[in-house]
């Protein structure tokens, strides 16, 4: 065997050995630092509306999901949530299948909403021809987390340049509508 071949084989063996050692260290580290995630977390996150609006008092739905698992949160403080949302979350917390949960329409309409103080919603109007279009494109949940007393007031603030579409957190889940509103605002 030539000297060059021996050199190549030596380098290949060294690289292989280093790779094996790194792989071993990573495998051990993942065992040592492994954090157990409650299997209900993802299910709850999926059952929540996903607006990340903060109306429940948490910075987003993930905070609410953690709060629910820790027994600190009350799902009915999720303003955009419905009776079905609440029932699904309850089922998950009880170790039941959320897909088997059904809620009759009547109950859905009469479900008690959040314990938090009901936000004041103002029926704002604006003569700008873009106003109604923007109102229709907004999430319409009147969560008030944008700091305005409802979606109509927010549309008015957008037209007056007092707010930007980034101030409506639930709108981040609706990129198409957000783009459409920004297009209208730039006209
Ligand atoms: S209130 Fe908003 S942030 Fe809180 S869980 Fe419901 S959708 Fe998510
Ligand atoms: S415009 Fe304001 S009130 Fe309406 S959904 Fe967005 S954050 Fe909530």
JSON list of C-alpha atoms and ligand atoms in Angstrom, two decimals:
[
{"chain": "A", "resi": 1, "resn": "UNK", "atom": "CA", "xyz": [0.00, 0.00, 0.00]},
{"chain": "A", "resi": 2, "resn": "UNK", "atom": "CA", "xyz": [1.35, 3.44, -0.94]},
{"chain": "A", "resi": 3, "resn": "UNK", "atom": "CA", "xyz": [2.12, 6.07, 1.68]},
{"chain": "A", "resi": 4, "resn": "UNK", "atom": "CA", "xyz": [-0.65, 8.34, 0.29]},
{"chain": "A", "resi": 5, "resn": "UNK", "atom": "CA", "xyz": [-3.23, 5.55, 0.69]},
{"chain": "A", "resi": 6, "resn": "UNK", "atom": "CA", "xyz": [-2.12, 5.01, 4.28]},
{"chain": "A", "resi": 7, "resn": "UNK", "atom": "CA", "xyz": [-2.49, 8.76, 4.96]},
{"chain": "A", "resi": 8, "resn": "UNK", "atom": "CA", "xyz": [-6.01, 8.82, 3.48]},
{"chain": "A", "resi": 9, "resn": "UNK", "atom": "CA", "xyz": [-7.04, 5.77, 5.52]},
{"chain": "A", "resi": 10, "resn": "UNK", "atom": "CA", "xyz": [-5.61, 7.30, 8.70]},
{"chain": "A", "resi": 11, "resn": "UNK", "atom": "CA", "xyz": [-7.51, 10.57, 8.16]},
{"chain": "A", "resi": 12, "resn": "UNK", "atom": "CA", "xyz": [-10.72, 8.62, 7.40]},
{"chain": "A", "resi": 13, "resn": "UNK", "atom": "CA", "xyz": [-10.28, 6.57, 10.59]},
{"chain": "A", "resi": 14, "resn": "UNK", "atom": "CA", "xyz": [-9.66, 9.71, 12.70]},
{"chain": "A", "resi": 15, "resn": "UNK", "atom": "CA", "xyz": [-12.71, 11.51, 11.23]},
{"chain": "A", "resi": 16, "resn": "UNK", "atom": "CA", "xyz": [-14.83, 8.38, 11.79]},
{"chain": "A", "resi": 17, "resn": "UNK", "atom": "CA", "xyz": [-13.63, 8.08, 15.38]},
{"chain": "A", "resi": 18, "resn": "UNK", "atom": "CA", "xyz": [-14.36, 11.76, 16.10]},
{"chain": "A", "resi": 19, "resn": "UNK", "atom": "CA", "xyz": [-17.87, 11.36, 14.59]},
{"chain": "A", "resi": 20, "resn": "UNK", "atom": "CA", "xyz": [-18.53, 8.31, 16.76]},
{"chain": "A", "resi": 21, "resn": "UNK", "atom": "CA", "xyz": [-17.39, 10.13, 19.92]},
{"chain": "A", "resi": 22, "resn": "UNK", "atom": "CA", "xyz": [-19.56, 13.19, 19.12]},
{"chain": "A", "resi": 23, "resn": "UNK", "atom": "CA", "xyz": [-22.55, 10.93, 18.39]},
{"chain": "A", "resi": 24, "resn": "UNK", "atom": "CA", "xyz": [-22.02, 9.14, 21.70]},
{"chain": "A", "resi": 25, "resn": "UNK", "atom": "CA", "xyz": [-21.79, 12.45, 23.62]},
{"chain": "A", "resi": 26, "resn": "UNK", "atom": "CA", "xyz": [-24.97, 13.76, 21.93]},
{"chain": "A", "resi": 27, "resn": "UNK", "atom": "CA", "xyz": [-26.85, 10.55, 22.72]},
{"chain": "A", "resi": 28, "resn": "UNK", "atom": "CA", "xyz": [-25.82, 10.73, 26.40]},
{"chain": "A", "resi": 29, "resn": "UNK", "atom": "CA", "xyz": [-26.66, 14.46, 26.60]},
{"chain": "A", "resi": 30, "resn": "UNK", "atom": "CA", "xyz": [-30.12, 13.94, 25.13]},
{"chain": "A", "resi": 31, "resn": "UNK", "atom": "CA", "xyz": [-30.79, 11.29, 27.81]},
{"chain": "A", "resi": 32, "resn": "UNK", "atom": "CA", "xyz": [-29.47, 13.48, 30.65]},
{"chain": "A", "resi": 33, "resn": "UNK", "atom": "CA", "xyz": [-31.14, 16.73, 29.56]},
{"chain": "A", "resi": 34, "resn": "UNK", "atom": "CA", "xyz": [-34.34, 15.17, 28.24]},
{"chain": "A", "resi": 35, "resn": "UNK", "atom": "CA", "xyz": [-37.36, 17.19, 29.41]},
{"chain": "A", "resi": 36, "resn": "UNK", "atom": "CA", "xyz": [-40.60, 15.28, 29.68]},
{"chain": "A", "resi": 37, "resn": "UNK", "atom": "CA", "xyz": [-43.37, 17.16, 27.82]},
{"chain": "A", "resi": 38, "resn": "UNK", "atom": "CA", "xyz": [-46.89, 16.51, 28.99]},
{"chain": "A", "resi": 39, "resn": "UNK", "atom": "CA", "xyz": [-48.57, 14.68, 26.08]},
{"chain": "A", "resi": 40, "resn": "UNK", "atom": "CA", "xyz": [-51.71, 16.78, 26.63]},
{"chain": "A", "resi": 41, "resn": "UNK", "atom": "CA", "xyz": [-49.87, 20.00, 25.75]},
{"chain": "A", "resi": 42, "resn": "UNK", "atom": "CA", "xyz": [-50.03, 19.65, 21.95]},
{"chain": "A", "resi": 43, "resn": "UNK", "atom": "CA", "xyz": [-53.63, 18.43, 22.07]},
{"chain": "A", "resi": 44, "resn": "UNK", "atom": "CA", "xyz": [-54.70, 21.43, 24.17]},
{"chain": "A", "resi": 45, "resn": "UNK", "atom": "CA", "xyz": [-52.82, 23.79, 21.90]},
{"chain": "A", "resi": 46, "resn": "UNK", "atom": "CA", "xyz": [-54.66, 22.33, 18.95]},
{"chain": "A", "resi": 47, "resn": "UNK", "atom": "CA", "xyz": [-58.04, 22.64, 20.69]},
{"chain": "A", "resi": 48, "resn": "UNK", "atom": "CA", "xyz": [-57.51, 26.33, 21.60]},
{"chain": "A", "resi": 49, "resn": "UNK", "atom": "CA", "xyz": [-58.46, 28.94, 18.97]},
{"chain": "A", "resi": 50, "resn": "UNK", "atom": "CA", "xyz": [-54.81, 29.78, 18.25]},
{"chain": "A", "resi": 51, "resn": "UNK", "atom": "CA", "xyz": [-55.34, 33.53, 17.96]},
{"chain": "A", "resi": 52, "resn": "UNK", "atom": "CA", "xyz": [-52.58, 34.30, 20.48]},
{"chain": "A", "resi": 53, "resn": "UNK", "atom": "CA", "xyz": [-54.64, 37.37, 21.33]},
{"chain": "A", "resi": 54, "resn": "UNK", "atom": "CA", "xyz": [-53.76, 37.47, 25.03]},
{"chain": "A", "resi": 55, "resn": "UNK", "atom": "CA", "xyz": [-57.38, 38.03, 26.09]},
{"chain": "A", "resi": 56, "resn": "UNK", "atom": "CA", "xyz": [-57.04, 35.20, 28.64]},
{"chain": "A", "resi": 57, "resn": "UNK", "atom": "CA", "xyz": [-54.23, 37.02, 30.40]},
{"chain": "A", "resi": 58, "resn": "UNK", "atom": "CA", "xyz": [-51.50, 34.79, 28.97]},
{"chain": "A", "resi": 59, "resn": "UNK", "atom": "CA", "xyz": [-49.09, 36.05, 26.34]},
{"chain": "A", "resi": 60, "resn": "UNK", "atom": "CA", "xyz": [-50.45, 33.46, 23.91]},
{"chain": "A", "resi": 61, "resn": "UNK", "atom": "CA", "xyz": [-52.19, 30.12, 23.57]},
{"chain": "A", "resi": 62, "resn": "UNK", "atom": "CA", "xyz": [-49.06, 28.21, 24.59]},
{"chain": "A", "resi": 63, "resn": "UNK", "atom": "CA", "xyz": [-49.07, 30.02, 27.95]},
{"chain": "A", "resi": 64, "resn": "UNK", "atom": "CA", "xyz": [-52.73, 29.16, 28.39]},
{"chain": "A", "resi": 65, "resn": "UNK", "atom": "CA", "xyz": [-52.01, 25.49, 27.54]},
{"chain": "A", "resi": 66, "resn": "UNK", "atom": "CA", "xyz": [-49.29, 25.35, 30.20]},
{"chain": "A", "resi": 67, "resn": "UNK", "atom": "CA", "xyz": [-51.54, 27.11, 32.70]},
{"chain": "A", "resi": 68, "resn": "UNK", "atom": "CA", "xyz": [-54.30, 24.57, 32.07]},
{"chain": "A", "resi": 69, "resn": "UNK", "atom": "CA", "xyz": [-51.95, 21.63, 32.57]},
{"chain": "A", "resi": 70, "resn": "UNK", "atom": "CA", "xyz": [-50.63, 23.17, 35.79]},
{"chain": "A", "resi": 71, "resn": "UNK", "atom": "CA", "xyz": [-54.21, 23.69, 36.98]},
{"chain": "A", "resi": 72, "resn": "UNK", "atom": "CA", "xyz": [-53.74, 27.47, 37.17]},
{"chain": "A", "resi": 73, "resn": "UNK", "atom": "CA", "xyz": [-55.83, 28.56, 34.19]},
{"chain": "A", "resi": 74, "resn": "UNK", "atom": "CA", "xyz": [-59.55, 28.60, 33.50]},
{"chain": "A", "resi": 75, "resn": "UNK", "atom": "CA", "xyz": [-60.29, 27.81, 29.85]},
{"chain": "A", "resi": 76, "resn": "UNK", "atom": "CA", "xyz": [-63.45, 29.97, 29.87]},
{"chain": "A", "resi": 77, "resn": "UNK", "atom": "CA", "xyz": [-61.26, 33.07, 30.09]},
{"chain": "A", "resi": 78, "resn": "UNK", "atom": "CA", "xyz": [-60.37, 32.36, 26.45]},
{"chain": "A", "resi": 79, "resn": "UNK", "atom": "CA", "xyz": [-62.76, 34.89, 24.92]},
{"chain": "A", "resi": 80, "resn": "UNK", "atom": "CA", "xyz": [-62.65, 33.59, 21.35]},
{"chain": "A", "resi": 81, "resn": "UNK", "atom": "CA", "xyz": [-63.21, 30.04, 22.63]},
{"chain": "A", "resi": 82, "resn": "UNK", "atom": "CA", "xyz": [-66.60, 28.34, 22.21]},
{"chain": "A", "resi": 83, "resn": "UNK", "atom": "CA", "xyz": [-68.45, 25.70, 24.21]},
{"chain": "A", "resi": 84, "resn": "UNK", "atom": "CA", "xyz": [-66.79, 23.12, 21.97]},
{"chain": "A", "resi": 85, "resn": "UNK", "atom": "CA", "xyz": [-63.33, 24.54, 22.75]},
{"chain": "A", "resi": 86, "resn": "UNK", "atom": "CA", "xyz": [-64.02, 24.38, 26.48]},
{"chain": "A", "resi": 87, "resn": "UNK", "atom": "CA", "xyz": [-65.45, 20.85, 26.28]},
{"chain": "A", "resi": 88, "resn": "UNK", "atom": "CA", "xyz": [-62.52, 19.57, 24.22]},
{"chain": "A", "resi": 89, "resn": "UNK", "atom": "CA", "xyz": [-59.98, 21.04, 26.62]},
{"chain": "A", "resi": 90, "resn": "UNK", "atom": "CA", "xyz": [-61.82, 19.55, 29.58]},
{"chain": "A", "resi": 91, "resn": "UNK", "atom": "CA", "xyz": [-61.85, 16.14, 27.88]},
{"chain": "A", "resi": 92, "resn": "UNK", "atom": "CA", "xyz": [-58.09, 16.34, 27.20]},
{"chain": "A", "resi": 93, "resn": "UNK", "atom": "CA", "xyz": [-57.38, 17.28, 30.81]},
{"chain": "A", "resi": 94, "resn": "UNK", "atom": "CA", "xyz": [-59.44, 14.27, 31.91]},
{"chain": "A", "resi": 95, "resn": "UNK", "atom": "CA", "xyz": [-57.51, 11.97, 29.58]},
{"chain": "A", "resi": 96, "resn": "UNK", "atom": "CA", "xyz": [-60.46, 11.55, 27.20]},
{"chain": "A", "resi": 97, "resn": "UNK", "atom": "CA", "xyz": [-60.52, 11.70, 23.40]},
{"chain": "A", "resi": 98, "resn": "UNK", "atom": "CA", "xyz": [-61.31, 15.31, 22.32]},
{"chain": "A", "resi": 99, "resn": "UNK", "atom": "CA", "xyz": [-62.51, 14.12, 18.91]},
{"chain": "A", "resi": 100, "resn": "UNK", "atom": "CA", "xyz": [-65.42, 12.34, 20.57]},
{"chain": "A", "resi": 101, "resn": "UNK", "atom": "CA", "xyz": [-66.65, 15.53, 22.22]},
{"chain": "A", "resi": 102, "resn": "UNK", "atom": "CA", "xyz": [-69.83, 17.05, 20.83]},
{"chain": "A", "resi": 103, "resn": "UNK", "atom": "CA", "xyz": [-71.71, 20.10, 22.01]},
{"chain": "A", "resi": 104, "resn": "UNK", "atom": "CA", "xyz": [-75.28, 20.87, 21.03]},
{"chain": "A", "resi": 105, "resn": "UNK", "atom": "CA", "xyz": [-75.89, 24.15, 19.27]},
{"chain": "A", "resi": 106, "resn": "UNK", "atom": "CA", "xyz": [-78.10, 25.53, 22.03]},
{"chain": "A", "resi": 107, "resn": "UNK", "atom": "CA", "xyz": [-75.41, 24.98, 24.62]},
{"chain": "A", "resi": 108, "resn": "UNK", "atom": "CA", "xyz": [-72.86, 26.48, 22.28]},
{"chain": "A", "resi": 109, "resn": "UNK", "atom": "CA", "xyz": [-74.87, 29.69, 22.16]},
{"chain": "A", "resi": 110, "resn": "UNK", "atom": "CA", "xyz": [-75.56, 29.89, 25.89]},
{"chain": "A", "resi": 111, "resn": "UNK", "atom": "CA", "xyz": [-72.10, 28.96, 27.15]},
{"chain": "A", "resi": 112, "resn": "UNK", "atom": "CA", "xyz": [-70.99, 31.25, 29.91]},
{"chain": "A", "resi": 113, "resn": "UNK", "atom": "CA", "xyz": [-68.22, 33.42, 28.66]},
{"chain": "A", "resi": 114, "resn": "UNK", "atom": "CA", "xyz": [-65.16, 34.55, 30.56]},
{"chain": "A", "resi": 115, "resn": "UNK", "atom": "CA", "xyz": [-64.98, 35.49, 34.15]},
{"chain": "A", "resi": 116, "resn": "UNK", "atom": "CA", "xyz": [-62.96, 38.55, 33.21]},
{"chain": "A", "resi": 117, "resn": "UNK", "atom": "CA", "xyz": [-64.71, 41.90, 32.99]},
{"chain": "A", "resi": 118, "resn": "UNK", "atom": "CA", "xyz": [-66.49, 42.22, 29.67]},
{"chain": "A", "resi": 119, "resn": "UNK", "atom": "CA", "xyz": [-64.60, 44.73, 27.54]},
{"chain": "A", "resi": 120, "resn": "UNK", "atom": "CA", "xyz": [-66.46, 47.81, 26.40]},
{"chain": "A", "resi": 121, "resn": "UNK", "atom": "CA", "xyz": [-67.14, 47.63, 22.65]},
{"chain": "A", "resi": 122, "resn": "UNK", "atom": "CA", "xyz": [-67.87, 50.85, 20.77]},
{"chain": "A", "resi": 123, "resn": "UNK", "atom": "CA", "xyz": [-69.95, 50.95, 17.61]},
{"chain": "A", "resi": 124, "resn": "UNK", "atom": "CA", "xyz": [-67.59, 53.25, 15.73]},
{"chain": "A", "resi": 125, "resn": "UNK", "atom": "CA", "xyz": [-68.30, 54.47, 12.20]},
{"chain": "A", "resi": 126, "resn": "UNK", "atom": "CA", "xyz": [-66.11, 56.11, 9.62]},
{"chain": "A", "resi": 127, "resn": "UNK", "atom": "CA", "xyz": [-67.18, 57.58, 6.25]},
{"chain": "A", "resi": 128, "resn": "UNK", "atom": "CA", "xyz": [-63.98, 56.41, 4.52]},
{"chain": "A", "resi": 129, "resn": "UNK", "atom": "CA", "xyz": [-65.01, 53.97, 1.73]},
{"chain": "A", "resi": 130, "resn": "UNK", "atom": "CA", "xyz": [-62.38, 51.47, 2.99]},
{"chain": "A", "resi": 131, "resn": "UNK", "atom": "CA", "xyz": [-63.86, 51.31, 6.48]},
{"chain": "A", "resi": 132, "resn": "UNK", "atom": "CA", "xyz": [-66.53, 48.60, 5.96]},
{"chain": "A", "resi": 133, "resn": "UNK", "atom": "CA", "xyz": [-64.14, 46.50, 3.86]},
{"chain": "A", "resi": 134, "resn": "UNK", "atom": "CA", "xyz": [-61.51, 46.60, 6.60]},
{"chain": "A", "resi": 135, "resn": "UNK", "atom": "CA", "xyz": [-64.07, 45.77, 9.30]},
{"chain": "A", "resi": 136, "resn": "UNK", "atom": "CA", "xyz": [-65.10, 42.69, 7.30]},
{"chain": "A", "resi": 137, "resn": "UNK", "atom": "CA", "xyz": [-61.49, 41.57, 6.95]},
{"chain": "A", "resi": 138, "resn": "UNK", "atom": "CA", "xyz": [-60.70, 41.89, 10.68]},
{"chain": "A", "resi": 139, "resn": "UNK", "atom": "CA", "xyz": [-61.17, 38.80, 12.92]},
{"chain": "A", "resi": 140, "resn": "UNK", "atom": "CA", "xyz": [-64.36, 40.32, 14.38]},
{"chain": "A", "resi": 141, "resn": "UNK", "atom": "CA", "xyz": [-63.90, 38.77, 17.82]},
{"chain": "A", "resi": 142, "resn": "UNK", "atom": "CA", "xyz": [-63.79, 42.15, 19.59]},
{"chain": "A", "resi": 143, "resn": "UNK", "atom": "CA", "xyz": [-61.15, 40.91, 22.01]},
{"chain": "A", "resi": 144, "resn": "UNK", "atom": "CA", "xyz": [-59.84, 44.48, 22.58]},
{"chain": "A", "resi": 145, "resn": "UNK", "atom": "CA", "xyz": [-56.24, 43.29, 22.98]},
{"chain": "A", "resi": 146, "resn": "UNK", "atom": "CA", "xyz": [-55.24, 45.84, 20.32]},
{"chain": "A", "resi": 147, "resn": "UNK", "atom": "CA", "xyz": [-56.10, 48.51, 22.88]},
{"chain": "A", "resi": 148, "resn": "UNK", "atom": "CA", "xyz": [-59.18, 49.66, 20.93]},
{"chain": "A", "resi": 149, "resn": "UNK", "atom": "CA", "xyz": [-62.76, 49.09, 22.07]},
{"chain": "A", "resi": 150, "resn": "UNK", "atom": "CA", "xyz": [-63.54, 46.54, 19.34]},
{"chain": "A", "resi": 151, "resn": "UNK", "atom": "CA", "xyz": [-62.74, 45.76, 15.72]},
{"chain": "A", "resi": 152, "resn": "UNK", "atom": "CA", "xyz": [-64.68, 48.72, 14.31]},
{"chain": "A", "resi": 153, "resn": "UNK", "atom": "CA", "xyz": [-62.73, 51.12, 16.51]},
{"chain": "A", "resi": 154, "resn": "UNK", "atom": "CA", "xyz": [-59.54, 49.39, 15.37]},
{"chain": "A", "resi": 155, "resn": "UNK", "atom": "CA", "xyz": [-60.50, 49.82, 11.69]},
{"chain": "A", "resi": 156, "resn": "UNK", "atom": "CA", "xyz": [-61.09, 53.50, 12.39]},
{"chain": "A", "resi": 157, "resn": "UNK", "atom": "CA", "xyz": [-57.68, 53.76, 14.11]},
{"chain": "A", "resi": 158, "resn": "UNK", "atom": "CA", "xyz": [-56.02, 52.02, 11.15]},
{"chain": "A", "resi": 159, "resn": "UNK", "atom": "CA", "xyz": [-57.49, 54.50, 8.69]},
{"chain": "A", "resi": 160, "resn": "UNK", "atom": "CA", "xyz": [-56.43, 57.40, 10.90]},
{"chain": "A", "resi": 161, "resn": "UNK", "atom": "CA", "xyz": [-52.90, 55.97, 11.08]},
{"chain": "A", "resi": 162, "resn": "UNK", "atom": "CA", "xyz": [-53.04, 55.51, 14.86]},
{"chain": "A", "resi": 163, "resn": "UNK", "atom": "CA", "xyz": [-52.53, 51.73, 14.65]},
{"chain": "A", "resi": 164, "resn": "UNK", "atom": "CA", "xyz": [-50.95, 49.25, 12.26]},
{"chain": "A", "resi": 165, "resn": "UNK", "atom": "CA", "xyz": [-52.20, 45.78, 11.36]},
{"chain": "A", "resi": 166, "resn": "UNK", "atom": "CA", "xyz": [-49.42, 44.33, 13.57]},
{"chain": "A", "resi": 167, "resn": "UNK", "atom": "CA", "xyz": [-51.35, 45.65, 16.59]},
{"chain": "A", "resi": 168, "resn": "UNK", "atom": "CA", "xyz": [-54.11, 43.06, 16.02]},
{"chain": "A", "resi": 169, "resn": "UNK", "atom": "CA", "xyz": [-52.51, 39.82, 17.19]},
{"chain": "A", "resi": 170, "resn": "UNK", "atom": "CA", "xyz": [-55.35, 37.51, 16.04]},
{"chain": "A", "resi": 171, "resn": "UNK", "atom": "CA", "xyz": [-54.82, 38.92, 12.53]},
{"chain": "A", "resi": 172, "resn": "UNK", "atom": "CA", "xyz": [-51.39, 37.31, 12.43]},
{"chain": "A", "resi": 173, "resn": "UNK", "atom": "CA", "xyz": [-53.21, 33.99, 11.99]},
{"chain": "A", "resi": 174, "resn": "UNK", "atom": "CA", "xyz": [-54.94, 35.39, 8.92]},
{"chain": "A", "resi": 175, "resn": "UNK", "atom": "CA", "xyz": [-52.10, 36.53, 6.67]},
{"chain": "A", "resi": 176, "resn": "UNK", "atom": "CA", "xyz": [-54.28, 36.86, 3.55]},
{"chain": "A", "resi": 177, "resn": "UNK", "atom": "CA", "xyz": [-56.70, 39.22, 5.29]},
{"chain": "A", "resi": 178, "resn": "UNK", "atom": "CA", "xyz": [-53.80, 41.15, 6.82]},
{"chain": "A", "resi": 179, "resn": "UNK", "atom": "CA", "xyz": [-52.22, 41.67, 3.39]},
{"chain": "A", "resi": 180, "resn": "UNK", "atom": "CA", "xyz": [-55.58, 42.73, 1.97]},
{"chain": "A", "resi": 181, "resn": "UNK", "atom": "CA", "xyz": [-56.05, 45.32, 4.73]},
{"chain": "A", "resi": 182, "resn": "UNK", "atom": "CA", "xyz": [-52.53, 46.67, 4.25]},
{"chain": "A", "resi": 183, "resn": "UNK", "atom": "CA", "xyz": [-53.26, 46.96, 0.52]},
{"chain": "A", "resi": 184, "resn": "UNK", "atom": "CA", "xyz": [-56.42, 48.97, 1.25]},
{"chain": "A", "resi": 185, "resn": "UNK", "atom": "CA", "xyz": [-54.52, 51.19, 3.69]},
{"chain": "A", "resi": 186, "resn": "UNK", "atom": "CA", "xyz": [-51.88, 51.96, 1.09]},
{"chain": "A", "resi": 187, "resn": "UNK", "atom": "CA", "xyz": [-54.43, 53.09, -1.51]},
{"chain": "B", "resi": 1, "resn": "LIG", "atom": "S1", "xyz": [-57.68, 34.04, 24.81]},
{"chain": "B", "resi": 1, "resn": "LIG", "atom": "FE1", "xyz": [-56.44, 34.23, 22.97]},
{"chain": "B", "resi": 1, "resn": "LIG", "atom": "S2", "xyz": [-54.33, 33.74, 23.69]},
{"chain": "B", "resi": 1, "resn": "LIG", "atom": "FE2", "xyz": [-55.71, 33.03, 25.25]},
{"chain": "B", "resi": 1, "resn": "LIG", "atom": "S3", "xyz": [-56.03, 30.88, 24.73]},
{"chain": "B", "resi": 1, "resn": "LIG", "atom": "FE3", "xyz": [-57.71, 32.04, 23.81]},
{"chain": "B", "resi": 1, "resn": "LIG", "atom": "S4", "xyz": [-57.04, 32.49, 21.73]},
{"chain": "B", "resi": 1, "resn": "LIG", "atom": "FE4", "xyz": [-55.23, 31.85, 22.90]},
{"chain": "B", "resi": 2, "resn": "LIG", "atom": "S1", "xyz": [-59.02, 44.42, 15.86]},
{"chain": "B", "resi": 2, "resn": "LIG", "atom": "FE1", "xyz": [-58.62, 44.49, 18.04]},
{"chain": "B", "resi": 2, "resn": "LIG", "atom": "S2", "xyz": [-60.53, 43.80, 18.89]},
{"chain": "B", "resi": 2, "resn": "LIG", "atom": "FE2", "xyz": [-60.56, 43.14, 16.79]},
{"chain": "B", "resi": 2, "resn": "LIG", "atom": "S3", "xyz": [-59.70, 41.10, 16.78]},
{"chain": "B", "resi": 2, "resn": "LIG", "atom": "FE3", "xyz": [-58.03, 42.51, 16.42]},
{"chain": "B", "resi": 2, "resn": "LIG", "atom": "S4", "xyz": [-57.14, 42.84, 18.44]},
{"chain": "B", "resi": 2, "resn": "LIG", "atom": "FE4", "xyz": [-59.18, 41.99, 18.74]}
]
